Coordinates of C-alpha atoms and ligand atoms in Angstrom, one line a residue:
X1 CA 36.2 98.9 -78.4
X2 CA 36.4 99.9 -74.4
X3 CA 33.5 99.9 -72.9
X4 CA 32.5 104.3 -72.5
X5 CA 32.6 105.0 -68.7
X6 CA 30.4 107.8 -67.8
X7 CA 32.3 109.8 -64.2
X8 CA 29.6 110.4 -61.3
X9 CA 31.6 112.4 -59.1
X10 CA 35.1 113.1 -58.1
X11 CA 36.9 111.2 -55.0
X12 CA 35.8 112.5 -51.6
X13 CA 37.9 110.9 -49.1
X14 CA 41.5 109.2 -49.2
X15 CA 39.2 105.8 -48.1
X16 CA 41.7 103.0 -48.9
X17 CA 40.4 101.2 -52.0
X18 CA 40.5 97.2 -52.4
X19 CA 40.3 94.9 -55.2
X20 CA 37.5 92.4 -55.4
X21 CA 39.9 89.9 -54.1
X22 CA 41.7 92.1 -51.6
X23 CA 38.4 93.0 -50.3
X24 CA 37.1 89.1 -49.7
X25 CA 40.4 88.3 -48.0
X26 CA 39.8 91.5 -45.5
X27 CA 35.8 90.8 -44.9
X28 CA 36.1 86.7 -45.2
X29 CA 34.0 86.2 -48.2
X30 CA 34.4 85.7 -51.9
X31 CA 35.3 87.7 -54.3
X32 CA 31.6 86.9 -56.0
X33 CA 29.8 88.2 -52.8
X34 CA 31.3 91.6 -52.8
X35 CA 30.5 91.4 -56.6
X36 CA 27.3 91.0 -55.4
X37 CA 27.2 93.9 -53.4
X38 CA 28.2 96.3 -56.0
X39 CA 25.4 94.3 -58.4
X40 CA 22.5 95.2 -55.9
X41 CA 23.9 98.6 -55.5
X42 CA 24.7 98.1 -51.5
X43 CA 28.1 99.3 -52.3
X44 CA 29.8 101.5 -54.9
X45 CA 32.4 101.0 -57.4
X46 CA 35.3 103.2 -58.1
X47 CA 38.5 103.4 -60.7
X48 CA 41.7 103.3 -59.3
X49 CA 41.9 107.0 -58.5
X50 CA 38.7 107.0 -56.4
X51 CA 36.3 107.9 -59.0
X52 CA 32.9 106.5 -58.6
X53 CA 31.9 104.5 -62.0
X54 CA 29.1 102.6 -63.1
X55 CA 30.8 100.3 -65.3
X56 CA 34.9 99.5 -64.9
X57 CA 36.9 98.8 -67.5
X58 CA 39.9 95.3 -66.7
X59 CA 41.4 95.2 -63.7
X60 CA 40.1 99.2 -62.4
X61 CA 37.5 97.8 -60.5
X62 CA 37.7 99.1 -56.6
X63 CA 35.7 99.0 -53.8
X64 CA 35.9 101.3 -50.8
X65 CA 37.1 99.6 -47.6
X66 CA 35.4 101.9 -45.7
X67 CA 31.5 101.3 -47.3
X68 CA 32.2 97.3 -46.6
X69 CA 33.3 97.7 -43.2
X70 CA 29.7 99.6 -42.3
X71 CA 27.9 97.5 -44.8
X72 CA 29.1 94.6 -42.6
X73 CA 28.8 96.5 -39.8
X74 CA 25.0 97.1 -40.0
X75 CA 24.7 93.8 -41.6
X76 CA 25.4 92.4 -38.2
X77 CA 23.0 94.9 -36.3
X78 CA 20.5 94.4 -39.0
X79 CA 20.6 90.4 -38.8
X80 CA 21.1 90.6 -34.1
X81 CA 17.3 92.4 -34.5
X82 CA 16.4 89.7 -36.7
X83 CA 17.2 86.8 -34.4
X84 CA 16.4 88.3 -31.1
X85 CA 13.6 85.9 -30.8
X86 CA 15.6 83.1 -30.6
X87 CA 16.6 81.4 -28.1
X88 CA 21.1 81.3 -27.7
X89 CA 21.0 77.6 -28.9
X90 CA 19.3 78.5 -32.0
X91 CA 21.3 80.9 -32.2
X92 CA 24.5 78.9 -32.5
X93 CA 22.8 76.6 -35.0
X94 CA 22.5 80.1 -37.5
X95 CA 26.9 79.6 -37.9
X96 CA 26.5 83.5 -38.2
X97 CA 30.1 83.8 -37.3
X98 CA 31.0 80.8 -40.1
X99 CA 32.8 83.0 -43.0
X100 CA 31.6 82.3 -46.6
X101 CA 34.5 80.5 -47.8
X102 CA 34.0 77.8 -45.0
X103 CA 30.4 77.3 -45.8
X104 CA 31.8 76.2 -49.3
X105 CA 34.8 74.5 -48.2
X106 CA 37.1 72.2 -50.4
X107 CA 34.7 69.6 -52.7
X108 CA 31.0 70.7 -51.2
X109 CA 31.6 73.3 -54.0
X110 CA 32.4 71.6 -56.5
X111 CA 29.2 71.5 -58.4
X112 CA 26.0 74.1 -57.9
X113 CA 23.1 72.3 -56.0
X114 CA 19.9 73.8 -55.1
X115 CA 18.6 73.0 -52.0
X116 CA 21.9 71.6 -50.3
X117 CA 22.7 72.8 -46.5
X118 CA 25.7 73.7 -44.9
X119 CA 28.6 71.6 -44.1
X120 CA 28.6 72.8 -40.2
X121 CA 25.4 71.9 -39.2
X122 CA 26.2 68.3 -40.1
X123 CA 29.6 68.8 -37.8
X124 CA 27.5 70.3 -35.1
X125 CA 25.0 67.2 -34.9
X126 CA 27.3 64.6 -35.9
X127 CA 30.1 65.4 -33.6
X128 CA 27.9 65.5 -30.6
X129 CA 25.6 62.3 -31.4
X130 CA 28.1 60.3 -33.7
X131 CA 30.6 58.0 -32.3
X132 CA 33.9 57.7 -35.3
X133 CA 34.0 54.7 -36.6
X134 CA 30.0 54.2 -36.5
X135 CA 27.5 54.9 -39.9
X136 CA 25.9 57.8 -40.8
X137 CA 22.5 57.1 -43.2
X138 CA 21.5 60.5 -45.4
X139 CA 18.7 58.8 -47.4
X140 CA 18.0 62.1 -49.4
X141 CA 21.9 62.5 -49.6
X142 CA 21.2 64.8 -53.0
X143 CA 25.2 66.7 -53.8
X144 CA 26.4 64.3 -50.7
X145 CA 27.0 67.1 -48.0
X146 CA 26.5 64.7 -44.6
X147 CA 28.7 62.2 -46.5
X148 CA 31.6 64.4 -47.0
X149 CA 31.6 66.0 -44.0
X150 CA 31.5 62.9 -42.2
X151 CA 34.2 61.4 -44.2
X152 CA 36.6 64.7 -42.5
X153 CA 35.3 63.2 -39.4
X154 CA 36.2 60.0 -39.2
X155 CA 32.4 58.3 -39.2
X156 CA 31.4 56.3 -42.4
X157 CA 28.1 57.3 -44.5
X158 CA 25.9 55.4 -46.4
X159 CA 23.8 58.4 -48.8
X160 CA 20.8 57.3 -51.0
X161 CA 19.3 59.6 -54.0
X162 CA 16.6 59.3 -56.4
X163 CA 19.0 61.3 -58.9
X164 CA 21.3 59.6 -60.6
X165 CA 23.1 63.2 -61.4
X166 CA 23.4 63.8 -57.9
X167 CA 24.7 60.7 -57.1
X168 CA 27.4 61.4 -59.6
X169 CA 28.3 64.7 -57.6
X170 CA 28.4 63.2 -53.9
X171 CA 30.4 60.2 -55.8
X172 CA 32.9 62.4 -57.3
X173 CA 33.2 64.2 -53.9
X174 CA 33.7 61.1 -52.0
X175 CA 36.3 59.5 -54.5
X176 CA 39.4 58.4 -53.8
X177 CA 42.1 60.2 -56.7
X178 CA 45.4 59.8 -57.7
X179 CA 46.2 63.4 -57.3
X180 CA 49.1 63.9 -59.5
X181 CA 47.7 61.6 -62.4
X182 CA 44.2 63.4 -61.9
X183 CA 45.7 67.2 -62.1
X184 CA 47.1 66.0 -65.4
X185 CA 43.7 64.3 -66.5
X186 CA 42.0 67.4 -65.8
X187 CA 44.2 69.8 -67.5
X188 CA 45.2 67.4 -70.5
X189 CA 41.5 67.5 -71.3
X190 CA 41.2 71.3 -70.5
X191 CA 44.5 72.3 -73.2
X192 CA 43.0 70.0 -75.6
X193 CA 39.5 71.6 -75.9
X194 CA 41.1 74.9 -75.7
X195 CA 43.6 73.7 -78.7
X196 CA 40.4 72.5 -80.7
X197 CA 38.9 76.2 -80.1
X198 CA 41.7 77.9 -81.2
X199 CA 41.9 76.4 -84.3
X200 CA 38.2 76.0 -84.9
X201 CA 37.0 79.6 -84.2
X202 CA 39.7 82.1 -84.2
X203 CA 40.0 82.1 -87.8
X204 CA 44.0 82.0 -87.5
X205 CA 44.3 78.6 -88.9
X206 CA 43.5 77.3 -92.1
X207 CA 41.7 74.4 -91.5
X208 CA 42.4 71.0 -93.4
X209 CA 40.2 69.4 -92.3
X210 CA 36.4 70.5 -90.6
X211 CA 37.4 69.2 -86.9
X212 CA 33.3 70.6 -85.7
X213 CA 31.5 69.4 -88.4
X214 CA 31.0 65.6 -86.6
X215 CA 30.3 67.3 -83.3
X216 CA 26.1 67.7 -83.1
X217 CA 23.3 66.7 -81.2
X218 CA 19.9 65.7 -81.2
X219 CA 18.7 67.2 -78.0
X220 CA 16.6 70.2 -79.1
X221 CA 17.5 71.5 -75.2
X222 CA 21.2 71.9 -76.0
X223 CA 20.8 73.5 -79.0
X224 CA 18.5 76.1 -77.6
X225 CA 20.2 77.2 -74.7
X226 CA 23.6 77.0 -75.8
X227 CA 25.7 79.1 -78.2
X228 CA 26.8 77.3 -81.4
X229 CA 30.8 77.4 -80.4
X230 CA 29.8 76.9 -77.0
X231 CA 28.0 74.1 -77.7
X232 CA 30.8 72.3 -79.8
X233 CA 33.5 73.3 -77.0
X234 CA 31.0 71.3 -74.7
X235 CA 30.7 68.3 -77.4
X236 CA 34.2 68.4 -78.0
X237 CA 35.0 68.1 -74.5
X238 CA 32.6 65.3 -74.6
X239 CA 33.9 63.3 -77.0
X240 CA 36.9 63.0 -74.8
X241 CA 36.1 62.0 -72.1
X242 CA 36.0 58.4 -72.5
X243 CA 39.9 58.6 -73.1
X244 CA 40.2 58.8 -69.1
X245 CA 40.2 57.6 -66.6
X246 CA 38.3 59.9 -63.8
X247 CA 35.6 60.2 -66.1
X248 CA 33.0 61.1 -63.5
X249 CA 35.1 64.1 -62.4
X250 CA 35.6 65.5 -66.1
X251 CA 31.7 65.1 -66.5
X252 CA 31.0 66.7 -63.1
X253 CA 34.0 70.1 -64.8
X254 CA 32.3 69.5 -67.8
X255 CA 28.5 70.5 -66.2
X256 CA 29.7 73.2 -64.1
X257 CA 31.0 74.9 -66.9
X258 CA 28.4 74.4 -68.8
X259 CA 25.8 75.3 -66.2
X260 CA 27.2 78.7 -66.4
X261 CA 27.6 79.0 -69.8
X262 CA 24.0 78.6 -71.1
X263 CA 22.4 81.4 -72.7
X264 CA 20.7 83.1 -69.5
X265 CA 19.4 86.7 -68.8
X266 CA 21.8 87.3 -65.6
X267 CA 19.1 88.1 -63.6
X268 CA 17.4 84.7 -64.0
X269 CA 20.3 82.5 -63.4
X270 CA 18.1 80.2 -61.1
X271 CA 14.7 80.0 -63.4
X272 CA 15.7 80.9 -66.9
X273 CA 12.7 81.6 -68.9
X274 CA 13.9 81.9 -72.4
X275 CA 17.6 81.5 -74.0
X276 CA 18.9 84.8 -74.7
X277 CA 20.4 85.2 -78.0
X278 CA 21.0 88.8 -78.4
X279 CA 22.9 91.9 -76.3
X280 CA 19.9 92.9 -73.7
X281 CA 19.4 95.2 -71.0
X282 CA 20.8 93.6 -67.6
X283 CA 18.8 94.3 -64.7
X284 CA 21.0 93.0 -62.5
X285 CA 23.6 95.3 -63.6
X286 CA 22.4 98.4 -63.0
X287 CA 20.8 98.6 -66.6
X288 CA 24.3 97.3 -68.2
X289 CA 24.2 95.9 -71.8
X290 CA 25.3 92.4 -71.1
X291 CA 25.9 90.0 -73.7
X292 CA 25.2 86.0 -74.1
X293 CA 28.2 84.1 -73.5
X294 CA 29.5 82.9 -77.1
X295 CA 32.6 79.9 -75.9
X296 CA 33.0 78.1 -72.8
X297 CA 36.7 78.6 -72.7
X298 CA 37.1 81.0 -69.9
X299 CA 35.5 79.2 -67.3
X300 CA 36.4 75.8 -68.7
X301 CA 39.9 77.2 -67.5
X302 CA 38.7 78.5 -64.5
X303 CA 36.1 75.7 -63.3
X304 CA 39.1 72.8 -64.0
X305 CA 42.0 74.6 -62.0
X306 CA 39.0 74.9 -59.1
X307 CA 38.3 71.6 -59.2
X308 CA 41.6 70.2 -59.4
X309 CA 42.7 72.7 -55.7
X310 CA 39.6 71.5 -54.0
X311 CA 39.8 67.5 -54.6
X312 CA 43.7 68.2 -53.3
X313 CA 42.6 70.1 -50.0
X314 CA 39.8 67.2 -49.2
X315 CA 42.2 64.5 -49.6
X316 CA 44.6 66.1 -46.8
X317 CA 41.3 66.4 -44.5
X318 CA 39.6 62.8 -45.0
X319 CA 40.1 59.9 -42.9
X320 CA 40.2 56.3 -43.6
X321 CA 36.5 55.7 -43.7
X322 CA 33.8 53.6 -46.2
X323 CA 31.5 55.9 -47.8
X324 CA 29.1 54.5 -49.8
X325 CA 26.2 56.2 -52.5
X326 CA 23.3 54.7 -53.6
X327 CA 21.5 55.4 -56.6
X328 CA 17.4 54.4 -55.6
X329 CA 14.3 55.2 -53.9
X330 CA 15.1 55.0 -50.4
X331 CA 11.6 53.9 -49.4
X332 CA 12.3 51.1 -50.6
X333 CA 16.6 50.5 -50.4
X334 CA 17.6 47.4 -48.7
X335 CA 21.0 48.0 -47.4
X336 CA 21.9 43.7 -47.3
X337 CA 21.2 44.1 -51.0
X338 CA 23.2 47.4 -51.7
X339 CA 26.1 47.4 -50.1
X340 CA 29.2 44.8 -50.4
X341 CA 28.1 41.8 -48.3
X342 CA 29.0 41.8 -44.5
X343 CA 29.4 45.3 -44.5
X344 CA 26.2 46.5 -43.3
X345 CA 26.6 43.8 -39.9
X346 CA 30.2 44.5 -39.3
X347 CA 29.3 47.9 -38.7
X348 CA 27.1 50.6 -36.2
X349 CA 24.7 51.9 -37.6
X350 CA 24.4 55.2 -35.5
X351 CA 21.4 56.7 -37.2
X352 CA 20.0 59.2 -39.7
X353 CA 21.2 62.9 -41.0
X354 CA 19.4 63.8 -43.7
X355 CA 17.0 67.1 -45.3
X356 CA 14.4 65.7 -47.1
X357 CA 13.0 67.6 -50.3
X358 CA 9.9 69.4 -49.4
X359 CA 6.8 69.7 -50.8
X360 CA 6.3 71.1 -54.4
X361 CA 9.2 73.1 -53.6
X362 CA 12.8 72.3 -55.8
X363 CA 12.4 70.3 -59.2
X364 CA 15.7 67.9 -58.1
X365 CA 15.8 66.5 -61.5
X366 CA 14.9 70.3 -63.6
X367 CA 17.8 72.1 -62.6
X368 CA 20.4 69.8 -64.4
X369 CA 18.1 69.6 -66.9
X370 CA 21.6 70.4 -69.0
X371 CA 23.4 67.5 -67.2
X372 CA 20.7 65.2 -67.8
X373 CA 20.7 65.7 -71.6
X374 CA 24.6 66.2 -72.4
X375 CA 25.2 62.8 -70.8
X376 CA 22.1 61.2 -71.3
X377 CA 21.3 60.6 -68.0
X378 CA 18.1 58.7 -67.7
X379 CA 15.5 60.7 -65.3
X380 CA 13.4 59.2 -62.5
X381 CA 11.0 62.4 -61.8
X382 CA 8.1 60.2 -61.1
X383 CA 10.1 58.6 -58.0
X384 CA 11.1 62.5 -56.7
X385 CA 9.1 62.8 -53.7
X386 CA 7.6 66.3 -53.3
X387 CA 7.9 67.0 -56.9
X388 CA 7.7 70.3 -57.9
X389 CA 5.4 69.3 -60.9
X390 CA 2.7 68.4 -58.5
X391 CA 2.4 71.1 -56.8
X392 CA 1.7 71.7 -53.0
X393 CA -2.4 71.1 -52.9
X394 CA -4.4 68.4 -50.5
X395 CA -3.1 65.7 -52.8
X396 CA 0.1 66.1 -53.0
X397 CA 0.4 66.6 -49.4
X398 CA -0.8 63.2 -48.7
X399 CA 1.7 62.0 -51.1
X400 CA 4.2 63.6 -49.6
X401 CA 3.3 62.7 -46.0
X402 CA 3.2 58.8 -47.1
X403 CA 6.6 59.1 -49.2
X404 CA 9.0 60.8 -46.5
X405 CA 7.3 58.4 -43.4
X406 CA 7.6 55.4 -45.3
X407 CA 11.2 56.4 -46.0
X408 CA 11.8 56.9 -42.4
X409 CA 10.6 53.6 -41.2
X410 CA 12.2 52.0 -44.2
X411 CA 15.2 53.2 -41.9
X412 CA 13.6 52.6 -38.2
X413 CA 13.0 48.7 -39.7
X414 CA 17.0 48.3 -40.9
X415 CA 18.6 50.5 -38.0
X416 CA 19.4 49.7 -34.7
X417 CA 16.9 50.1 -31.8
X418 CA 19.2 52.8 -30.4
X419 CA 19.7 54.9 -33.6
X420 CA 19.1 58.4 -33.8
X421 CA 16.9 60.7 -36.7
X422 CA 18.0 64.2 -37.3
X423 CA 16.0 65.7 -39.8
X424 CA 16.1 69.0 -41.3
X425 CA 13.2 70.6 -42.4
X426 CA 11.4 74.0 -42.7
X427 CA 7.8 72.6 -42.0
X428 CA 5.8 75.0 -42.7
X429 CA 2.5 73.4 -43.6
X430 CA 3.2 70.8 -39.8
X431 CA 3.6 67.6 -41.9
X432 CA 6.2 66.2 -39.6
X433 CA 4.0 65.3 -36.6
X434 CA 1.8 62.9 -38.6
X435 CA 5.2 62.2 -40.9
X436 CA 7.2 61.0 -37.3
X437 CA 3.8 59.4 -36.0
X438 CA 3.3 57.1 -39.2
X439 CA 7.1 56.3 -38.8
X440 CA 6.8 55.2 -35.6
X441 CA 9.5 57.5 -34.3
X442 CA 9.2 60.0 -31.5
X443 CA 10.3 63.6 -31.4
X444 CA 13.0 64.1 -28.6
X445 CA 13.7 67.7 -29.6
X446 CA 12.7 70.2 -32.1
X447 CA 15.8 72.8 -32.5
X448 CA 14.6 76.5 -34.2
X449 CA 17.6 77.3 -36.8
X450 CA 17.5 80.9 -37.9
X451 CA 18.4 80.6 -41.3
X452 CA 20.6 84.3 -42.3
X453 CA 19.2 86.4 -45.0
X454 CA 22.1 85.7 -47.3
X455 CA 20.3 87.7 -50.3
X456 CA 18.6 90.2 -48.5
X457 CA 15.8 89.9 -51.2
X458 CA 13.6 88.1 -48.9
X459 CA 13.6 90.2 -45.7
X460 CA 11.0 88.3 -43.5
X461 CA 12.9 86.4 -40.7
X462 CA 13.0 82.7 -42.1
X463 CA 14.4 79.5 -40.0
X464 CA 14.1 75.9 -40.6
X465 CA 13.6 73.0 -37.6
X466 CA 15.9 70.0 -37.1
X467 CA 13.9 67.5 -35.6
X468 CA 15.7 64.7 -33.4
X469 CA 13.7 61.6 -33.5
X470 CA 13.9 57.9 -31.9
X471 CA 12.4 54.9 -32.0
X472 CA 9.3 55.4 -30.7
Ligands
SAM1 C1 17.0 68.7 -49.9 S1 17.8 67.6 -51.0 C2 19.1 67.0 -50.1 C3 20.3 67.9 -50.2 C4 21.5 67.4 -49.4 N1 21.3 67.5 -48.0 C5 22.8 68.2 -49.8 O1 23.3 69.0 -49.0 O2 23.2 68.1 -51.0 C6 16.7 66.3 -51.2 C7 17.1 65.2 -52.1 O3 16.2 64.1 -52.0 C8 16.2 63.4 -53.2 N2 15.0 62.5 -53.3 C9 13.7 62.8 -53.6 N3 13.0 61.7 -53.6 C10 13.8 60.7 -53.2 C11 13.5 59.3 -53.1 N4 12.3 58.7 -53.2 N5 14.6 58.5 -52.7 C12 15.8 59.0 -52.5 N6 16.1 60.4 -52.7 C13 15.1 61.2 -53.1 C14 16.3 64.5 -54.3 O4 16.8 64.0 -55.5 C15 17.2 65.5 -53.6 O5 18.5 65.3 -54.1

């Protein structure tokens, strides 16, 4: 049945109406962020014929051109106020001007990651203090962001992480593909799940034999938060994987869709609290009835087709470089030992880009919690430094202070004399002094990066540092 629409007023003004995807072409974001601004009521929605709605029904959806263009408008004035106590360097290093869709360019989207920064404050420090041809270190490399973004610029990357999952991610970026063979990998993989849907759960086939009934699991998490077809999509899926050969990628399509198809309230997509099961009341949308998603088909679709256009727009950006990932603790990584031997002398080691996890902050292992039990990923939480778990109290400080300096002159005792530490922190409880001093490495500079409200939920002005560090 359609969903009912309830009129709120007649059209006003002949304002030229957009499409979610007209309108993110016009303003430079995504079609998600102006979906976002209709969600948090900053903008209306209309039919096709002007008429404000609260709910559209297929392909009505509009947004007024002219409500974006002073949204944005006042946006701007809103955020100038915001950063007038900066000074104009800072104010370069906020990429205000950087439109949404280059902040999430090609493969750094390829897979959610809390806690990751932006890809052109890496270019803006690396292209100034990197020569090409000379090695980038991220030892807290988590979804591989200073790799990647080194890899367009011509300067190879060595990236360490506790995380075996995000290891998998920056690898996946970072790999070298067959394009044609991997298009057909990834959609070969998609028709057949979408085949074994079809005839599993559409109740047009007659079934000879019970395709499903093989496809379970033990893990009490997956059947919790999933939907039952959902959950045998994702097994089925699965099951396949090992038939290809960019099996990394398929797991990497194969999370993202099934990151997003867990059974969440939408207003708690970042801390669920409890699987939803039934229709509820969305908060998020405006008091909508929303409903738990039932099959992962849809964005299996979506997610794959995604994947496969961003993995072809890297590989006409890259250069010829090594990048390299490391799965370890890298207060303790030997690079002789890790990499292929020779490589580490035959090459310049310029220095360190890198944002450390803070203290008690993100749980880096939690939030794949999905990941880590579909593949069976085994979990090194107790290695995390700055886990969430322990909390952000006198002990865990100390902790932290003695994991991130002995990480840093882990670095200082394998790099050259002449290297360079760019760190990226928002230190608000002034651990970094004592964190530099036990690392023997001396602060050159400490730039002030406003940091852009990009939810507006949080509306006190926020920036992080970037320390730049040397042997001391
Ligand atoms: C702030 S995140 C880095 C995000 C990264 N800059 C990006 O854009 O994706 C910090 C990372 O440090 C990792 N980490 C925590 N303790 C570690 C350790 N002892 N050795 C290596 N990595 C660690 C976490 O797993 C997490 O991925």
């Amino acid at each position: 049945m359609a969903a009912k629409r309830k009129h709120i007023e007649e059209p006003t003004s002949s304002d030229e109406l957009l499409t979610l995807q007209q309108a993110a072409k016009i303003f430079e974001k995504t079609p998600s962020n102006i979906s976002y601004l209709i969600n948090y009521d900053r903008i209306n929605r209309y039919d096709t014929e002007g008429r404000r709605i609260e709910k559209a029904r297929n392909g009505e959806l509009r947004v007024s051109r002219a409500e974006l263009a002073q949204y944005f408008e006042t946006l701007d004035e809103r955020m100038r106020k915001r950063m007038e106590q900066h000074s104009s360097l800072d104010m370069e290093l906020a990429f205000l001007d950087v439109p949404e869709r280059e902040r999430t360019k090609h493969v750094h989207r390829l897979h959610p990651y809390l806690g990751k920064f932006i890809p052109q404050l890496v270019e803006y420090f690396l292209s100034r203090y990197f020569k090409q041809g000379e090695v980038v270190v991220d030892p807290f490399c988590g979804s591989g962001t200073t790799l990647v973004q080194a890899a367009e610029m011509g300067i190879n990357s060595v990236g360490i992480d506790i995380s075996e999952f995000n290891t998998l991610i920056a690898n996946v970026k970072l790999a070298h593909y067959d394009l044609e063979f991997m298009r057909r990998e990834v959609t070969d993989i998609m028709r057949r799940t979408v085949g074994f849907s079809e005839r599993v759960f559409t109740g047009r086939f007659v079934p000879l034999v019970d395709e499903a009934a093989d496809l379970v699991t033990t893990s009490e998490y997956l059947n919790t938060w999933f939907a039952k077809q959902s959950l045998k999509e994702i097994l089925y899926y699965e099951k396949l994987i090992p038939e290809y050969t960019y099996q990394d990628l398929l797991k990497v399509i194969l999370s993202r869709t099934a990151r997003s198809c867990r059974l969440i309230y939408h207003y708690e997509l970042a801390t669920p609290s409890k699987p939803v099961t039934e229709p509820y009341v969305c908060y998020k949308h405006k008091g909508r009835i929303c409903t738990p998603i039932r099959t992962i088909i849809p964005r299996l679709k979506f997610y794959s087709i995604d994947t496969i256009r961003r993995i072809v727009e890297f590989s006409k950006l890259r250069k010829d470089i090594d990048s390299f990932v490391i799965e370890g603790d890298s207060q303790t990584v030997d690079f002789e030992k890790s990499l292929p031997t020779g490589w580490a002398a035959a090459h310049k080691f310029g220095g360190v880009f890198s944002s450390p996890p803070y203290v008690g902050q993100i749980d880096y292992h939690e939030q794949h919690r999905y990941a880590y039990e579909l593949f069976g990923i085994k979990r090194r939480d107790e290695q995390e430094i700055g886990r969430k778990k322990k909390g952000k109290g006198g002990k865990a400080r100390k902790d932290y202070v003695d994991g991130i300096s002995k990480v840093l002159l882990n670095m200082r005792n394998q790099l050259p004399k002449d290297a360079v530490y760019f760190i990226v922190a928002n230190d608000k409880l002034s651990l970094y002094p004592e964190i530099f001093e036990k690392a023997e490495l001396k602060v050159e500079k400490a730039f002030n990066r406003p940091v852009e409200d990009r939810t507006e939920r949080d509306k006190r002005p926020y920036s992080e540092n970037v320390f730049f560090a040397k042997p001391a």
